[in-house]
CSV table of N, CA and C in Angstrom, one decimal:
chain,number,residue,atom,x,y,z
A,1,MET,N,-10.8,-90.5,132.0
A,1,MET,CA,-9.4,-90.2,132.5
A,1,MET,C,-9.5,-88.9,133.1
A,2,THR,N,-10.4,-88.0,132.8
A,2,THR,CA,-10.3,-86.7,133.3
A,2,THR,C,-11.1,-86.8,134.9
A,3,GLN,N,-11.8,-87.8,135.0
A,3,GLN,CA,-12.2,-88.0,136.5
A,3,GLN,C,-11.5,-88.2,137.4
A,4,PHE,N,-10.1,-88.4,137.3
A,4,PHE,CA,-9.2,-88.6,138.4
A,4,PHE,C,-8.2,-87.2,138.6
A,5,LEU,N,-8.9,-86.2,138.0
A,5,LEU,CA,-7.9,-84.9,138.1
A,5,LEU,C,-8.4,-84.3,139.5
A,6,PRO,N,-7.4,-83.3,140.0
A,6,PRO,CA,-7.9,-82.6,141.0
A,6,PRO,C,-9.0,-81.6,140.5
A,7,PRO,N,-9.8,-81.5,141.7
A,7,PRO,CA,-10.8,-80.5,141.3
A,7,PRO,C,-10.5,-78.9,140.8
A,8,ASN,N,-9.3,-78.4,141.1
A,8,ASN,CA,-8.7,-77.2,140.4
A,8,ASN,C,-8.6,-77.3,139.0
A,9,LEU,N,-8.0,-78.4,138.7
A,9,LEU,CA,-7.8,-78.6,137.1
A,9,LEU,C,-9.3,-79.2,136.6
A,10,LEU,N,-9.8,-79.9,137.1
A,10,LEU,CA,-11.2,-80.4,136.5
A,10,LEU,C,-12.2,-79.2,136.3
A,11,ALA,N,-12.0,-78.0,136.9
A,11,ALA,CA,-12.8,-76.8,136.9
A,11,ALA,C,-12.2,-76.4,135.5
A,12,LEU,N,-11.3,-76.5,134.9
A,12,LEU,CA,-10.7,-76.0,133.6
A,12,LEU,C,-11.5,-76.6,132.5
A,13,PHE,N,-12.1,-77.9,132.8
A,13,PHE,CA,-12.6,-78.4,131.4
A,13,PHE,C,-14.3,-78.5,131.9
A,14,ALA,N,-14.7,-77.7,132.7
A,14,ALA,CA,-16.0,-77.5,132.8
A,14,ALA,C,-16.7,-76.6,131.8
A,15,PRO,N,-18.0,-76.9,131.2
A,15,PRO,CA,-18.6,-76.1,130.3
A,15,PRO,C,-18.8,-74.8,130.9
A,16,ARG,N,-18.9,-73.9,129.7
A,16,ARG,CA,-19.3,-72.2,130.6
A,16,ARG,C,-20.8,-72.3,130.4
A,17,ASP,N,-21.2,-70.9,130.9
A,17,ASP,CA,-22.6,-70.8,130.8
A,17,ASP,C,-22.9,-70.2,129.3
A,18,PRO,N,-24.1,-70.6,128.8
A,18,PRO,CA,-24.4,-70.2,127.8
A,18,PRO,C,-24.4,-68.5,127.4
A,19,ILE,N,-24.2,-68.1,126.0
A,19,ILE,CA,-24.3,-66.5,126.1
A,19,ILE,C,-25.5,-66.1,126.0
A,20,PRO,N,-25.9,-64.9,126.7
A,20,PRO,CA,-27.3,-64.5,126.5
A,20,PRO,C,-27.6,-63.9,125.4
A,21,PHE,N,-28.9,-64.1,125.1
A,21,PHE,CA,-29.6,-63.4,123.8
A,21,PHE,C,-29.8,-62.1,124.0
A,22,LEU,N,-29.2,-61.1,123.2
A,22,LEU,CA,-29.6,-59.8,123.4
A,22,LEU,C,-30.0,-59.5,121.8
A,23,PRO,N,-31.2,-58.6,121.8
A,23,PRO,CA,-31.9,-58.3,120.7
A,23,PRO,C,-30.8,-57.3,119.9
A,24,PRO,N,-30.8,-57.4,118.5
A,24,PRO,CA,-29.7,-56.5,117.8
A,24,PRO,C,-30.1,-55.0,118.1
A,25,PRO,N,-29.1,-54.3,117.8
A,25,PRO,CA,-29.0,-52.8,118.3
A,25,PRO,C,-30.1,-51.9,117.2
A,26,CYS,N,-30.1,-52.5,115.8
A,26,CYS,CA,-31.0,-51.8,114.7
A,26,CYS,C,-31.8,-53.0,114.1
A,27,LYS,N,-32.3,-52.7,113.3
A,27,LYS,CA,-33.1,-53.8,112.4
A,27,LYS,C,-32.1,-54.3,111.3
A,28,LEU,N,-32.6,-55.5,110.8
A,28,LEU,CA,-31.5,-56.3,110.0
A,28,LEU,C,-31.6,-55.6,108.7
A,29,PRO,N,-30.9,-55.9,107.8
A,29,PRO,CA,-30.8,-55.0,106.4
A,29,PRO,C,-32.3,-55.3,105.8
A,30,HIS,N,-32.7,-56.4,105.6
A,30,HIS,CA,-33.9,-56.9,104.9
A,30,HIS,C,-35.2,-56.2,105.7
A,31,GLU,N,-35.2,-55.9,106.9
A,31,GLU,CA,-36.3,-55.1,107.6
A,31,GLU,C,-36.3,-53.7,107.6
A,32,LYS,N,-35.1,-53.1,107.0
A,32,LYS,CA,-35.2,-51.8,107.0
A,32,LYS,C,-35.8,-51.1,105.8
A,33,LYS,N,-36.5,-49.9,105.7
A,33,LYS,CA,-37.0,-49.2,104.9
A,33,LYS,C,-36.1,-48.3,104.0
A,34,THR,N,-35.8,-48.5,102.9
A,34,THR,CA,-34.8,-47.6,102.3
A,34,THR,C,-35.5,-46.7,101.0
A,35,ARG,N,-34.9,-45.7,100.8
A,35,ARG,CA,-35.6,-44.9,99.9
A,35,ARG,C,-35.1,-45.3,98.4
A,36,GLY,N,-34.2,-46.3,98.3
A,36,GLY,CA,-33.7,-46.8,96.9
A,36,GLY,C,-32.6,-46.0,96.5
A,37,TYR,N,-32.3,-46.2,95.4
A,37,TYR,CA,-31.1,-45.6,94.7
A,37,TYR,C,-31.7,-44.5,93.9
A,38,THR,N,-30.9,-43.3,94.0
A,38,THR,CA,-31.2,-42.1,93.0
A,38,THR,C,-30.3,-41.9,92.1
A,39,GLY,N,-30.4,-40.9,91.3
A,39,GLY,CA,-29.4,-40.6,90.4
A,39,GLY,C,-28.6,-39.4,90.7
A,40,ILE,N,-27.6,-39.0,90.0
A,40,ILE,CA,-26.7,-38.1,90.3
A,40,ILE,C,-26.9,-36.6,89.9
A,41,ALA,N,-28.0,-36.6,89.3
A,41,ALA,CA,-28.5,-35.4,88.5
A,41,ALA,C,-28.5,-34.3,89.4
A,42,GLU,N,-28.7,-34.3,90.7
A,42,GLU,CA,-28.8,-33.1,91.5
A,42,GLU,C,-27.4,-32.6,91.7
A,43,PHE,N,-26.3,-33.7,91.5
A,43,PHE,CA,-25.0,-33.1,92.1
A,43,PHE,C,-24.1,-32.9,90.8
A,44,VAL,N,-24.7,-32.9,89.6
A,44,VAL,CA,-24.0,-32.5,88.4
A,44,VAL,C,-23.4,-31.1,88.4
A,45,LYS,N,-24.2,-30.3,89.0
A,45,LYS,CA,-23.8,-28.9,89.1
A,45,LYS,C,-22.4,-28.7,89.9
A,46,PHE,N,-22.1,-29.4,90.7
A,46,PHE,CA,-20.9,-29.4,91.4
A,46,PHE,C,-19.7,-29.7,90.8
A,47,PHE,N,-19.9,-30.5,89.6
A,47,PHE,CA,-18.8,-31.2,88.9
A,47,PHE,C,-18.1,-30.1,88.2
A,48,GLU,N,-16.6,-30.2,88.1
A,48,GLU,CA,-16.0,-29.2,87.5
A,48,GLU,C,-16.0,-29.2,85.9
A,49,ASP,N,-16.0,-28.2,85.3
A,49,ASP,CA,-16.1,-28.3,83.7
A,49,ASP,C,-15.0,-28.8,83.2
A,50,PRO,N,-14.9,-29.8,82.1
A,50,PRO,CA,-13.7,-30.2,81.5
A,50,PRO,C,-12.7,-29.2,80.7
A,51,SER,N,-13.4,-28.1,80.4
A,51,SER,CA,-12.2,-27.2,79.8
A,51,SER,C,-11.7,-26.3,81.0
A,52,GLU,N,-12.0,-26.5,82.3
A,52,GLU,CA,-11.2,-26.0,83.3
A,52,GLU,C,-10.4,-26.6,84.1
A,53,THR,N,-10.3,-27.8,83.6
A,53,THR,CA,-9.6,-29.0,84.3
A,53,THR,C,-8.0,-28.8,83.9
A,54,PRO,N,-7.2,-28.7,85.0
A,54,PRO,CA,-5.9,-28.4,84.6
A,54,PRO,C,-5.1,-29.7,84.2
A,55,PRO,N,-4.1,-29.7,83.4
A,55,PRO,CA,-3.4,-30.8,82.6
A,55,PRO,C,-2.9,-31.8,84.0
A,56,PRO,N,-2.9,-33.0,83.9
A,56,PRO,CA,-2.3,-33.8,84.6
A,56,PRO,C,-0.7,-33.6,85.1
A,57,VAL,N,-0.4,-33.6,86.4
A,57,VAL,CA,1.0,-33.4,86.7
A,57,VAL,C,1.5,-34.6,86.4
A,58,LYS,N,2.8,-34.6,85.5
A,58,LYS,CA,3.6,-35.7,85.4
A,58,LYS,C,4.6,-35.9,86.5
A,59,VAL,N,4.5,-36.8,87.2
A,59,VAL,CA,5.3,-37.3,88.3
A,59,VAL,C,6.5,-38.1,87.7
A,60,GLU,N,7.8,-37.8,88.0
A,60,GLU,CA,8.8,-38.9,87.5
A,60,GLU,C,9.0,-39.8,88.5
A,61,THR,N,9.2,-41.1,87.9
A,61,THR,CA,9.3,-42.3,88.6
A,61,THR,C,10.9,-42.4,89.1
A,62,ARG,N,10.9,-43.4,90.0
A,62,ARG,CA,12.3,-43.5,90.7
A,62,ARG,C,13.5,-44.0,89.4
A,63,GLU,N,12.8,-44.8,88.5
A,63,GLU,CA,13.6,-45.3,87.3
A,63,GLU,C,14.0,-44.1,86.6
A,64,GLU,N,13.0,-43.3,86.3
A,64,GLU,CA,13.1,-42.2,85.3
A,64,GLU,C,14.0,-41.2,85.8
A,65,ARG,N,14.0,-41.0,86.9
A,65,ARG,CA,14.9,-40.0,87.8
A,65,ARG,C,16.5,-40.5,87.8
A,66,LEU,N,16.4,-42.1,87.8
A,66,LEU,CA,17.8,-42.5,87.9
A,66,LEU,C,18.4,-42.3,86.5
A,67,GLU,N,17.5,-42.5,85.7
A,67,GLU,CA,18.2,-42.4,84.1
A,67,GLU,C,18.4,-41.2,83.6
A,68,ARG,N,17.6,-40.3,84.1
A,68,ARG,CA,17.9,-38.5,83.9
A,68,ARG,C,19.1,-38.4,84.5
A,69,ARG,N,19.4,-38.5,85.8
A,69,ARG,CA,20.6,-38.2,86.5
A,69,ARG,C,22.0,-38.9,85.8
A,70,ARG,N,21.5,-40.3,85.3
A,70,ARG,CA,22.9,-40.9,84.7
A,70,ARG,C,23.0,-40.3,83.5
A,71,ARG,N,21.9,-39.8,82.5
A,71,ARG,CA,22.1,-39.1,81.3
A,71,ARG,C,23.0,-37.7,81.5
A,72,GLU,N,22.2,-37.0,82.5
A,72,GLU,CA,22.8,-35.6,82.6
A,72,GLU,C,24.5,-35.9,83.0
A,73,ARG,N,24.9,-36.9,84.0
A,73,ARG,CA,26.1,-37.2,84.5
A,73,ARG,C,27.1,-37.3,83.1
A,74,ALA,N,26.4,-38.3,82.0
A,74,ALA,CA,27.2,-38.7,81.1
A,74,ALA,C,27.3,-37.5,80.3
A,75,GLU,N,26.3,-36.4,80.1
A,75,GLU,CA,26.6,-35.2,79.2
A,75,GLU,C,27.5,-34.4,79.7
A,76,GLN,N,27.8,-34.2,81.3
A,76,GLN,CA,28.7,-33.4,81.9
A,76,GLN,C,30.1,-34.0,81.5
A,77,VAL,N,30.1,-35.2,81.7
A,77,VAL,CA,31.4,-35.9,81.5
A,77,VAL,C,31.9,-35.7,80.1
A,78,ALA,N,31.0,-35.9,78.9
A,78,ALA,CA,31.5,-35.7,77.8
A,78,ALA,C,31.6,-34.2,77.6
A,79,TYR,N,31.1,-33.2,78.1
A,79,TYR,CA,31.3,-32.0,77.8
A,79,TYR,C,32.7,-31.4,78.5
A,80,LYS,N,33.1,-32.2,79.6
A,80,LYS,CA,34.4,-31.8,80.3
A,80,LYS,C,35.5,-32.4,79.4
A,81,LEU,N,35.2,-33.5,78.9
A,81,LEU,CA,36.0,-34.4,78.2
A,81,LEU,C,36.5,-33.7,76.9
A,82,GLU,N,35.4,-33.0,76.3
A,82,GLU,CA,35.5,-32.2,75.1
A,82,GLU,C,36.3,-31.1,75.4
A,83,GLN,N,36.1,-30.3,76.4
A,83,GLN,CA,36.9,-29.0,76.8
A,83,GLN,C,38.4,-29.3,76.9
A,84,GLU,N,38.6,-30.6,77.8
A,84,GLU,CA,40.0,-30.8,78.0
A,84,GLU,C,40.8,-31.2,76.8
A,85,ILE,N,40.0,-32.0,75.8
A,85,ILE,CA,40.7,-32.5,74.6
A,85,ILE,C,41.1,-31.1,73.9
A,86,ALA,N,40.3,-30.2,73.9
A,86,ALA,CA,40.4,-29.1,73.0
A,86,ALA,C,41.7,-28.2,73.6
A,87,ILE,N,41.9,-28.1,74.8
A,87,ILE,CA,43.1,-27.4,75.5
A,87,ILE,C,44.1,-28.2,75.6
A,88,TRP,N,44.3,-29.3,75.5
A,88,TRP,CA,45.2,-30.4,75.8
A,88,TRP,C,46.3,-30.4,74.5
A,89,ASP,N,47.5,-30.0,74.7
A,89,ASP,CA,48.5,-29.9,74.3
A,89,ASP,C,49.5,-30.9,74.2
A,90,PRO,N,49.8,-32.0,73.7
A,90,PRO,CA,50.7,-33.0,74.0
A,90,PRO,C,52.4,-32.6,74.1
A,91,TYR,N,52.8,-31.4,73.4
A,91,TYR,CA,54.0,-30.9,73.4
A,91,TYR,C,54.4,-30.0,74.4
A,92,THR,N,53.3,-29.6,75.3
A,92,THR,CA,53.5,-29.0,76.7
A,92,THR,C,53.6,-29.7,77.8
A,93,ASN,N,53.3,-31.0,77.8
A,93,ASN,CA,53.4,-31.9,78.9
A,93,ASN,C,54.7,-32.3,79.5
A,94,GLY,N,54.9,-31.4,80.7
A,94,GLY,CA,56.2,-31.9,81.3
A,94,GLY,C,56.5,-33.5,81.5
A,95,GLN,N,55.5,-34.0,82.2
A,95,GLN,CA,55.7,-35.4,82.6
A,95,GLN,C,55.9,-36.2,81.3
A,96,ALA,N,55.6,-36.0,80.1
A,96,ALA,CA,55.6,-36.9,79.1
A,96,ALA,C,57.3,-37.1,78.7
A,97,THR,N,57.1,-38.5,78.1
A,97,THR,CA,58.6,-38.7,77.6
A,97,THR,C,58.8,-38.3,76.4
A,98,THR,N,60.3,-38.2,75.9
A,98,THR,CA,60.5,-37.7,74.7
A,98,THR,C,60.2,-38.7,73.6
A,99,ASP,N,60.7,-40.0,73.8
A,99,ASP,CA,60.7,-41.1,72.9
A,99,ASP,C,60.1,-42.2,73.4
A,100,PRO,N,59.0,-42.5,72.6
A,100,PRO,CA,58.2,-43.9,73.3
A,100,PRO,C,59.0,-45.2,73.2
A,101,PHE,N,59.7,-45.2,72.2
A,101,PHE,CA,60.6,-46.4,71.8
A,101,PHE,C,61.4,-46.7,73.0
A,102,LYS,N,61.9,-45.6,73.9
A,102,LYS,CA,63.0,-45.7,75.0
A,102,LYS,C,62.3,-45.8,76.3
A,103,THR,N,61.0,-46.0,76.1
A,103,THR,CA,60.4,-45.9,77.4
A,103,THR,C,59.9,-47.0,77.8
A,104,LEU,N,60.0,-47.5,79.1
A,104,LEU,CA,59.4,-48.8,79.7
A,104,LEU,C,58.5,-48.8,80.6
A,105,PHE,N,57.5,-49.1,80.9
A,105,PHE,CA,56.1,-49.0,81.5
A,105,PHE,C,56.2,-50.0,82.7
A,106,VAL,N,56.4,-49.7,83.9
A,106,VAL,CA,56.3,-50.8,85.0
A,106,VAL,C,55.1,-50.6,85.8
A,107,ALA,N,54.4,-51.4,86.0
A,107,ALA,CA,53.4,-51.7,86.8
A,107,ALA,C,53.3,-52.3,88.1
A,108,ARG,N,52.4,-52.3,88.9
A,108,ARG,CA,52.1,-52.9,90.2
A,108,ARG,C,53.2,-52.7,90.9
A,109,ILE,N,53.9,-51.4,91.2
A,109,ILE,CA,54.6,-51.2,92.2
A,109,ILE,C,54.3,-51.0,93.4
A,110,ASN,N,54.9,-51.1,94.3
A,110,ASN,CA,54.4,-50.7,95.7
A,110,ASN,C,54.4,-49.2,95.9
A,111,TYR,N,53.3,-48.6,96.6
A,111,TYR,CA,53.1,-47.4,96.7
A,111,TYR,C,54.1,-46.5,97.5
A,112,ASP,N,55.0,-47.2,98.2
A,112,ASP,CA,56.1,-46.6,99.1
A,112,ASP,C,57.4,-46.6,98.1
A,113,THR,N,57.5,-47.3,96.9
A,113,THR,CA,58.7,-47.0,96.2
A,113,THR,C,58.8,-45.5,95.7
A,114,SER,N,60.1,-45.4,95.7
A,114,SER,CA,60.5,-44.0,95.2
A,114,SER,C,61.2,-44.0,93.8
A,115,GLU,N,61.5,-42.9,93.3
A,115,GLU,CA,62.2,-43.0,92.3
A,115,GLU,C,63.8,-43.3,92.1
A,116,SER,N,64.2,-43.0,93.3
A,116,SER,CA,65.7,-43.5,93.5
A,116,SER,C,65.7,-45.2,93.8
A,117,LYS,N,64.8,-45.7,94.3
A,117,LYS,CA,64.4,-47.0,94.3
A,117,LYS,C,64.5,-47.9,93.0
A,118,LEU,N,63.7,-47.1,92.0
A,118,LEU,CA,63.4,-47.6,90.7
A,118,LEU,C,64.7,-47.2,90.0
A,119,ARG,N,65.4,-46.3,90.2
A,119,ARG,CA,66.5,-46.2,89.5
A,119,ARG,C,67.6,-47.0,89.8
A,120,ARG,N,67.7,-47.3,91.1
A,120,ARG,CA,68.9,-48.1,91.6
A,120,ARG,C,68.4,-49.6,90.9
A,121,GLU,N,67.4,-50.1,90.8
A,121,GLU,CA,66.9,-51.6,90.3
A,121,GLU,C,67.1,-51.5,88.8
A,122,PHE,N,66.8,-50.3,88.1
A,122,PHE,CA,66.6,-50.5,86.4
A,122,PHE,C,67.9,-49.9,85.7
A,123,GLU,N,68.8,-49.3,86.6
A,123,GLU,CA,70.0,-48.7,86.1
A,123,GLU,C,71.1,-49.8,85.8
A,124,ILE,N,70.8,-50.9,86.3
A,124,ILE,CA,71.8,-52.1,85.9
A,124,ILE,C,71.6,-52.6,84.3
A,125,TYR,N,70.5,-52.1,83.8
A,125,TYR,CA,70.2,-52.4,82.2
A,125,TYR,C,70.9,-51.3,81.2
A,126,GLY,N,71.1,-50.3,81.9
A,126,GLY,CA,71.5,-49.1,80.9
A,126,GLY,C,71.4,-47.7,81.7
A,127,PRO,N,72.0,-46.6,81.0
A,127,PRO,CA,71.8,-45.3,81.7
A,127,PRO,C,70.2,-44.9,81.6
A,128,ILE,N,69.6,-44.3,82.6
A,128,ILE,CA,68.5,-43.9,82.4
A,128,ILE,C,68.3,-42.3,82.3
A,129,LYS,N,67.2,-42.0,81.5
A,129,LYS,CA,67.1,-40.4,81.1
A,129,LYS,C,66.3,-39.6,81.9
A,130,LYS,N,65.0,-40.7,82.2
A,130,LYS,CA,64.1,-40.0,83.1
A,130,LYS,C,63.4,-41.0,83.7
A,131,ILE,N,62.8,-40.9,84.9
A,131,ILE,CA,62.0,-41.7,85.6
A,131,ILE,C,60.7,-40.8,86.1
A,132,VAL,N,59.4,-41.3,85.7
A,132,VAL,CA,58.2,-40.6,86.1
A,132,VAL,C,57.4,-41.6,87.0
A,133,VAL,N,57.3,-41.3,88.2
A,133,VAL,CA,56.3,-42.2,89.0
A,133,VAL,C,54.8,-41.2,89.0
A,134,VAL,N,54.0,-41.8,88.4
A,134,VAL,CA,52.6,-41.2,88.2
A,134,VAL,C,52.0,-41.4,89.6
A,135,HIS,N,51.6,-39.8,89.8
A,135,HIS,CA,50.9,-39.6,91.2
A,135,HIS,C,49.3,-39.1,90.8
A,136,ASN,N,48.6,-39.4,92.0
A,136,ASN,CA,47.2,-38.8,91.8
A,136,ASN,C,47.1,-37.4,91.8
A,137,THR,N,46.1,-36.8,91.1
A,137,THR,CA,46.0,-35.4,90.8
A,137,THR,C,45.5,-34.8,92.3
A,138,VAL,N,44.6,-35.6,92.8
A,138,VAL,CA,43.8,-35.0,94.0
A,138,VAL,C,44.6,-34.9,95.4
A,139,ASN,N,45.2,-36.1,95.5
A,139,ASN,CA,45.6,-36.2,96.7
A,139,ASN,C,47.2,-36.2,96.8
A,140,GLY,N,47.9,-36.3,95.5
A,140,GLY,CA,49.3,-36.7,95.5
A,140,GLY,C,49.9,-38.2,95.7
A,141,LYS,N,49.1,-38.9,96.1
A,141,LYS,CA,49.6,-40.2,96.2
A,141,LYS,C,50.0,-41.1,95.2
A,142,PRO,N,51.1,-41.8,95.2
A,142,PRO,CA,51.3,-42.8,93.9
A,142,PRO,C,50.3,-43.7,93.7
A,143,ARG,N,50.1,-43.8,92.1
A,143,ARG,CA,49.3,-44.6,91.5
A,143,ARG,C,49.6,-46.0,91.5
A,144,GLY,N,50.8,-46.4,91.6
A,144,GLY,CA,51.4,-47.9,91.4
A,144,GLY,C,52.0,-48.2,90.0
A,145,TYR,N,52.2,-47.1,89.4
A,145,TYR,CA,52.8,-47.6,88.2
A,145,TYR,C,53.9,-46.3,87.7
A,146,ALA,N,54.8,-46.5,86.9
A,146,ALA,CA,55.9,-45.6,86.6
A,146,ALA,C,56.2,-45.7,85.0
A,147,PHE,N,57.0,-44.6,84.7
A,147,PHE,CA,57.6,-44.6,83.4
A,147,PHE,C,58.9,-44.5,83.2
A,148,ILE,N,60.0,-45.5,82.8
A,148,ILE,CA,61.4,-45.3,82.8
A,148,ILE,C,61.9,-45.2,81.2
A,149,GLU,N,62.5,-43.9,81.2
A,149,GLU,CA,62.9,-43.8,79.9
A,149,GLU,C,64.4,-43.7,79.9
A,150,TYR,N,64.8,-44.7,79.0
A,150,TYR,CA,66.3,-45.1,78.8
A,150,TYR,C,67.1,-44.2,77.8
A,151,GLU,N,68.3,-44.0,77.9
A,151,GLU,CA,69.3,-43.4,76.9
A,151,GLU,C,69.2,-44.0,75.5
A,152,HIS,N,69.2,-45.4,75.7
A,152,HIS,CA,69.4,-46.0,74.2
A,152,HIS,C,68.0,-46.8,74.3
A,153,GLU,N,67.7,-47.4,73.0
A,153,GLU,CA,66.6,-48.3,73.0
A,153,GLU,C,66.9,-49.7,73.4
A,154,ARG,N,68.1,-50.1,73.0
A,154,ARG,CA,68.6,-51.4,73.2
A,154,ARG,C,68.5,-51.5,74.8
A,155,ASP,N,68.7,-50.7,75.6
A,155,ASP,CA,69.0,-50.8,76.9
A,155,ASP,C,67.5,-51.3,77.6
A,156,MET,N,66.6,-50.6,77.0
A,156,MET,CA,65.2,-50.7,77.2
A,156,MET,C,64.7,-52.2,76.9
A,157,HIS,N,65.1,-52.9,75.8
A,157,HIS,CA,64.8,-54.0,75.4
A,157,HIS,C,65.4,-55.0,76.3
A,158,VAL,N,66.5,-54.6,76.9
A,158,VAL,CA,67.4,-55.7,77.7
A,158,VAL,C,66.6,-55.9,79.1
């Protein structure tokens, strides 16, 4: 079938010239003369004395470092929490309600909702003594929940 190909394509299928023989640049391993293996006795004087060897340096792995950092953060949070608990006085909190039985917790409110809108919606059930919309301490934005304290407990149940 290849006999019908044109000469330029037929040249692609022609065998190449054989690779010329070149003698090896050095002797083969079994032809070399070696001195054989020797001991290390002459090099022992260069070894370091075991008593002068420094202790191995303990390198912290990634998992150990992450665990250490997590433990340090937990300790810091626990210490900060202990300090805040020690100085916290519930009787001096101005945002706290006076009677929890008259207080209604309202959650999932829109962040744009103001105290006046809450008062307008919840005042139909009874007179309101105090409304506290909880805000974030860092940036002052609303958190999405509020406490509404009524004058009477029955109004809160309604």
